[in-house]
CSV table of C-alpha atoms in Angstrom, one decimal:
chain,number,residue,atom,x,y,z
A,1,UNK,CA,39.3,-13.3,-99.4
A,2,UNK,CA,39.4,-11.9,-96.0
A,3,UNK,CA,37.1,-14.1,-93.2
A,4,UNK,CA,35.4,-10.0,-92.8
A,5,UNK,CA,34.5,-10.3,-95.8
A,6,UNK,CA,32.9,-13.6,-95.8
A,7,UNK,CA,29.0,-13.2,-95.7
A,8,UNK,CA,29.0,-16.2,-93.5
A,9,UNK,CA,31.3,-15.4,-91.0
A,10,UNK,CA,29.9,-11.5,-90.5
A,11,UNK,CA,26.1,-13.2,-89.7
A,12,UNK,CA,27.8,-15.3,-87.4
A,13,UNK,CA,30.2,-12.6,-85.7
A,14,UNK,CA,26.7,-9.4,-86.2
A,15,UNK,CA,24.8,-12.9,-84.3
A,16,UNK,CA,27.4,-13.2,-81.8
A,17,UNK,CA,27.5,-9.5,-80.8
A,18,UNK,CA,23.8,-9.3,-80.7
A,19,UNK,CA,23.7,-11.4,-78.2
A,20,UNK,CA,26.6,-10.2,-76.2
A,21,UNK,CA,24.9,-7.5,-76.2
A,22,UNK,CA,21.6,-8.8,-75.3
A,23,UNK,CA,23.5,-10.4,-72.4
A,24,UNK,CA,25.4,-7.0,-71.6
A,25,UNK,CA,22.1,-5.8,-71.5
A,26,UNK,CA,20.4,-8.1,-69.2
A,27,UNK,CA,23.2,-7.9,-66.7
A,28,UNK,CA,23.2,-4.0,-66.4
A,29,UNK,CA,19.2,-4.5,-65.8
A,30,UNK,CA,19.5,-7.2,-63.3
A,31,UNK,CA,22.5,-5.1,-61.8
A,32,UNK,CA,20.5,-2.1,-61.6
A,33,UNK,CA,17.7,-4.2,-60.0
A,34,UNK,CA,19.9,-5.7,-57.7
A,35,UNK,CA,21.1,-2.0,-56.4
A,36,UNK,CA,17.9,-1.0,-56.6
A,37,UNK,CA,16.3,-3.7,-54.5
A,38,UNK,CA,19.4,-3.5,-51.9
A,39,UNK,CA,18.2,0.7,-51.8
A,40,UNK,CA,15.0,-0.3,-51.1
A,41,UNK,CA,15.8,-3.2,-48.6
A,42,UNK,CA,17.7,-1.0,-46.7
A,43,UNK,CA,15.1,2.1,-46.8
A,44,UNK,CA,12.9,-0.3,-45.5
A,45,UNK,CA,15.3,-1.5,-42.9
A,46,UNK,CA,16.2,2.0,-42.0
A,47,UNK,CA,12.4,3.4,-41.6
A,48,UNK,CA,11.8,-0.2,-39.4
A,49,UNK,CA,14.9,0.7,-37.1
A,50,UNK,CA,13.4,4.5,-36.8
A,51,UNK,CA,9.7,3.2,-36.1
A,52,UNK,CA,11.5,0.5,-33.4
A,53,UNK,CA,13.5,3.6,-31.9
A,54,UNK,CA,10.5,5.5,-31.9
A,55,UNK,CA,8.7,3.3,-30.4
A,56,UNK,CA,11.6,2.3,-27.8
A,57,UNK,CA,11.8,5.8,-27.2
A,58,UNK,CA,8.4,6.2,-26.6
A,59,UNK,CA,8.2,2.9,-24.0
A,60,UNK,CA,11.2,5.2,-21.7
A,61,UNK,CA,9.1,8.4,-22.2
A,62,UNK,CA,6.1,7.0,-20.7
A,63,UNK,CA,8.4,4.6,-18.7
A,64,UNK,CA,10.1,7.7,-16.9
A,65,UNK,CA,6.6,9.8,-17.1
A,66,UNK,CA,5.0,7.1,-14.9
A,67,UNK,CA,7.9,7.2,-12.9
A,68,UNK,CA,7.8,10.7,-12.4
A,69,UNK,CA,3.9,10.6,-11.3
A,70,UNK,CA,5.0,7.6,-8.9
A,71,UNK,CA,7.5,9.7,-7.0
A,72,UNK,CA,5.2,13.1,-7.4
A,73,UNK,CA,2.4,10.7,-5.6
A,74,UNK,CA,4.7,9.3,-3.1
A,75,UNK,CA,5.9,12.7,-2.0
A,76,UNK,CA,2.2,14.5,-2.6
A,77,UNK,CA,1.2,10.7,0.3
A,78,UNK,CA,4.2,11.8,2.4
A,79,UNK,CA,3.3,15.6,2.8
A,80,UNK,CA,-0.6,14.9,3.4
A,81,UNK,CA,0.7,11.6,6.3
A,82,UNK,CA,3.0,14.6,7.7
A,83,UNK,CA,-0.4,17.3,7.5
A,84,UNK,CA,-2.6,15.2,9.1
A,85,UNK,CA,-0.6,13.9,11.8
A,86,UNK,CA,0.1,17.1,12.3
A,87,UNK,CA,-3.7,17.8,12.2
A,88,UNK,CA,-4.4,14.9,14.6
A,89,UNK,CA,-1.7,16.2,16.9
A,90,UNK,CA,-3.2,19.6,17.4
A,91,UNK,CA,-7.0,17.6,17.4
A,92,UNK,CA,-5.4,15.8,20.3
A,93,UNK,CA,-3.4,18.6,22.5
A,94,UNK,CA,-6.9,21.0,22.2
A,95,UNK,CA,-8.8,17.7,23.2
A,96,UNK,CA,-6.5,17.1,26.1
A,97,UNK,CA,-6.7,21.2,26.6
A,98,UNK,CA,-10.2,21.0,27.1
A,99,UNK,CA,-11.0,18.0,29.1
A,100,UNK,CA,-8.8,19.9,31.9
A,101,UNK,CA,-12.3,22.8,31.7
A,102,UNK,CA,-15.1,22.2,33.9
A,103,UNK,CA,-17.3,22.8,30.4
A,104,UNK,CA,-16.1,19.2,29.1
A,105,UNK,CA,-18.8,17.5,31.7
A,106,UNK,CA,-21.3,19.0,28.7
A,107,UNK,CA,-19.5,16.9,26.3
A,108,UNK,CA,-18.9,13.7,28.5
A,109,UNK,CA,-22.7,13.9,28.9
A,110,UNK,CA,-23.3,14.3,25.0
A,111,UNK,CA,-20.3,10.8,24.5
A,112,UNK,CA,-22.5,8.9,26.9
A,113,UNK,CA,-25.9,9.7,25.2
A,114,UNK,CA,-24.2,9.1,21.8
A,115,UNK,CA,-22.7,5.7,23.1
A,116,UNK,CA,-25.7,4.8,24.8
A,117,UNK,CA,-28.0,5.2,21.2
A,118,UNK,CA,-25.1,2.8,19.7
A,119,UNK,CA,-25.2,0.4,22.1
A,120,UNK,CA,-29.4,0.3,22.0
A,121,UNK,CA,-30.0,-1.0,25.4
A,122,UNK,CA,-32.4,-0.7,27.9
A,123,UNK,CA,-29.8,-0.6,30.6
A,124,UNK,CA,-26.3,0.0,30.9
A,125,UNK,CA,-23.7,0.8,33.2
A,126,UNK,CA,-20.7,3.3,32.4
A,127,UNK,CA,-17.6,3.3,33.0
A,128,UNK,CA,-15.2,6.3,33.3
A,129,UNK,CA,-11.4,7.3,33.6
A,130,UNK,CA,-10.4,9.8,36.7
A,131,UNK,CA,-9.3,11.6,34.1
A,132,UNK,CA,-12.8,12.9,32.9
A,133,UNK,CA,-15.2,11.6,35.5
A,134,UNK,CA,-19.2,10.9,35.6
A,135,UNK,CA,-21.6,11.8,38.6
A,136,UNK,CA,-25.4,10.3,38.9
A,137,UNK,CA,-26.6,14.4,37.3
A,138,UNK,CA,-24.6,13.5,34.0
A,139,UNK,CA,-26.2,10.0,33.4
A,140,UNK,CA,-29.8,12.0,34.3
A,141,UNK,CA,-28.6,14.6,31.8
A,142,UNK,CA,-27.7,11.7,29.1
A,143,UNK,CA,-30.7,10.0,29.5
A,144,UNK,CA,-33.1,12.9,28.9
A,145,UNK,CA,-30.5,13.8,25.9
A,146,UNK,CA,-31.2,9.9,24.7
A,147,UNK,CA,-35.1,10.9,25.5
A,148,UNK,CA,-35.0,14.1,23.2
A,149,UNK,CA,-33.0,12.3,20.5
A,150,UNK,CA,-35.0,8.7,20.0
A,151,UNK,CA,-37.7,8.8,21.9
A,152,UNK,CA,-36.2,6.0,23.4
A,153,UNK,CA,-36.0,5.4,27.8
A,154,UNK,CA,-32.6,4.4,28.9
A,155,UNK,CA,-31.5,3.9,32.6
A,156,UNK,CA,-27.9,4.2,33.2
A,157,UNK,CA,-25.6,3.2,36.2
A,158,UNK,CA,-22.5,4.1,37.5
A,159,UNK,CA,-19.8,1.1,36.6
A,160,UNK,CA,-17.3,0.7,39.2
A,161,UNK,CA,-14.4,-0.2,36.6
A,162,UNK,CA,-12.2,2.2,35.8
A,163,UNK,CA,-10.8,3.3,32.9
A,164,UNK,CA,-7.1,4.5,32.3
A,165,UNK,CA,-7.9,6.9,29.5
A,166,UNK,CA,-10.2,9.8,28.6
A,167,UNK,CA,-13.7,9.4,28.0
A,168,UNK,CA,-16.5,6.6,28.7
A,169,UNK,CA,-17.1,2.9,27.9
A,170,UNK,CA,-21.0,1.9,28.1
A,171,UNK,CA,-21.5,-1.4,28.3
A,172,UNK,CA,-24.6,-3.9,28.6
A,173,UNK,CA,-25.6,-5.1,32.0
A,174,UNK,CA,-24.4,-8.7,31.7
A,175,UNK,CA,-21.1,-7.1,30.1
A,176,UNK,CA,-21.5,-8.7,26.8
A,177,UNK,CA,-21.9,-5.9,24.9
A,178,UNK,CA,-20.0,-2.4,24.8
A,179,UNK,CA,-19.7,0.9,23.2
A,180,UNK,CA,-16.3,2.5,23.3
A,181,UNK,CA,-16.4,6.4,23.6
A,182,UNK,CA,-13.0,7.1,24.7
A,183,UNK,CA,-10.7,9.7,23.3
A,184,UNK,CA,-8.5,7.8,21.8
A,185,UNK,CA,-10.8,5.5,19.6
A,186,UNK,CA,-13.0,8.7,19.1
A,187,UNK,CA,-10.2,10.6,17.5
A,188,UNK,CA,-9.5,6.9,15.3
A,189,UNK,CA,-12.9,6.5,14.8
A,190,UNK,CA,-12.8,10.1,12.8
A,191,UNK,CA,-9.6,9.9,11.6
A,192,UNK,CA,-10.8,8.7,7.9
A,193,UNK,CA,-13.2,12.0,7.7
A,194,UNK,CA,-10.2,14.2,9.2
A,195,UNK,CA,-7.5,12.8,6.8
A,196,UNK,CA,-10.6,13.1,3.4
A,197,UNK,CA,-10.5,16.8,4.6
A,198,UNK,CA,-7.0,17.4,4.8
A,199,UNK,CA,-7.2,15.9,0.9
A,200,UNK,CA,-9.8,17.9,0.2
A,201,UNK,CA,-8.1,21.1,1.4
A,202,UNK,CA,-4.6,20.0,0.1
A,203,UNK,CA,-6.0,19.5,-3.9
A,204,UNK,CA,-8.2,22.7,-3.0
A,205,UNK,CA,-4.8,24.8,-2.4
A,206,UNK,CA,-3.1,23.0,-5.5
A,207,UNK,CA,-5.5,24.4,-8.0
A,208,UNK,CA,-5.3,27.7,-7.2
């Protein structure tokens, strides 16, 4: 009698196959789960990298955009610095043009009233450059100007200083107290309005 044929023997060998099988099985699963799991690790791994390049890529976008608005600023600050010292140039030379007239005496007189309503004195003496100089009929002419403006009586006086640039200086009798209306500090003390309209016109000529 062949061990095939022994009933014992075939449950043991049907048993033994059943579970190699069993195991066969169970190792194919776990492979395939394995594989699949590794698949998904590295989908996962893949779509991180892309969203970290993405978002690397993004970082240099706006790094280089802000960049590019940083030097499109610098050179929009250079060309409106070169405008209005251009502006301020011309401002000057028609300035210096025009204290040369015999008509600027109308606007000395019209600097001293202004200066003397800043400096709010009763009294004050001004002083002058050669350049643009002041008679007794001009400090008359400022005073009734300071009159008609704000109501307010002012004597003025000649100041025997003189000045080395354009314009006037009024300053309190005891000389504690001045107003500066020289050309110069005129043209700085308007320089902020002059350079907010070259702006104005610049970004007015852009959006056209």
């Amino acid at each position: 009698m062949m061990a095939e044929d022994n009933p014992l023997i075939q449950g043991i060998l049907s048993e033994a196959r059943a579970k190699a099988e069993e195991t066969v099985n169970k190792a194919e699963s776990e492979a395939e789960a394995i594989i699949r799991e590794g698949h998904e690790r590295a989908e996962r791994e893949a779509e991180m990298e892309k969203r970290s390049y993405s978002v690397r890529l993004e970082q240099i976008q706006a790094r280089e955009e802000s960049a590019r608005r940083g030097i499109d600023r610098l050179s929009e600050l250079k060309s409106l610095d070169s405008v209005f010292r251009d502006v301020m140039a011309e401002v000057d030379r028609r300035l210096q043009a025009e204290i040369e007239s015999p008509a600027f005496s109308s606007v000395l007189v019209s600097w001293i009233a202004e200066a003397a309503i800043g400096l709010d004195r009763k009294e004050a003496k001004v002083s002058f450059s050669e350049k643009t100089p002041v008679s007794e009929e001009m400090l008359r002419k400022a005073e009734a100007l300071v009159k008609n403006e704000t109501g307010a009586s002012v004597v003025l006086t000649l100041d025997t200083e003189r000045l080395s640039g354009a314009g006037v200086v009024l300053s309190s009798m005891d000389g504690k107290v001045s107003y500066n209306n020289q050309l110069d500090v005129r043209m700085r003390r308007y320089s902020r309005d002059i350079r907010r309209i070259v702006q104005e016109e610049n970004a007015r000529q852009n959006s056209r």
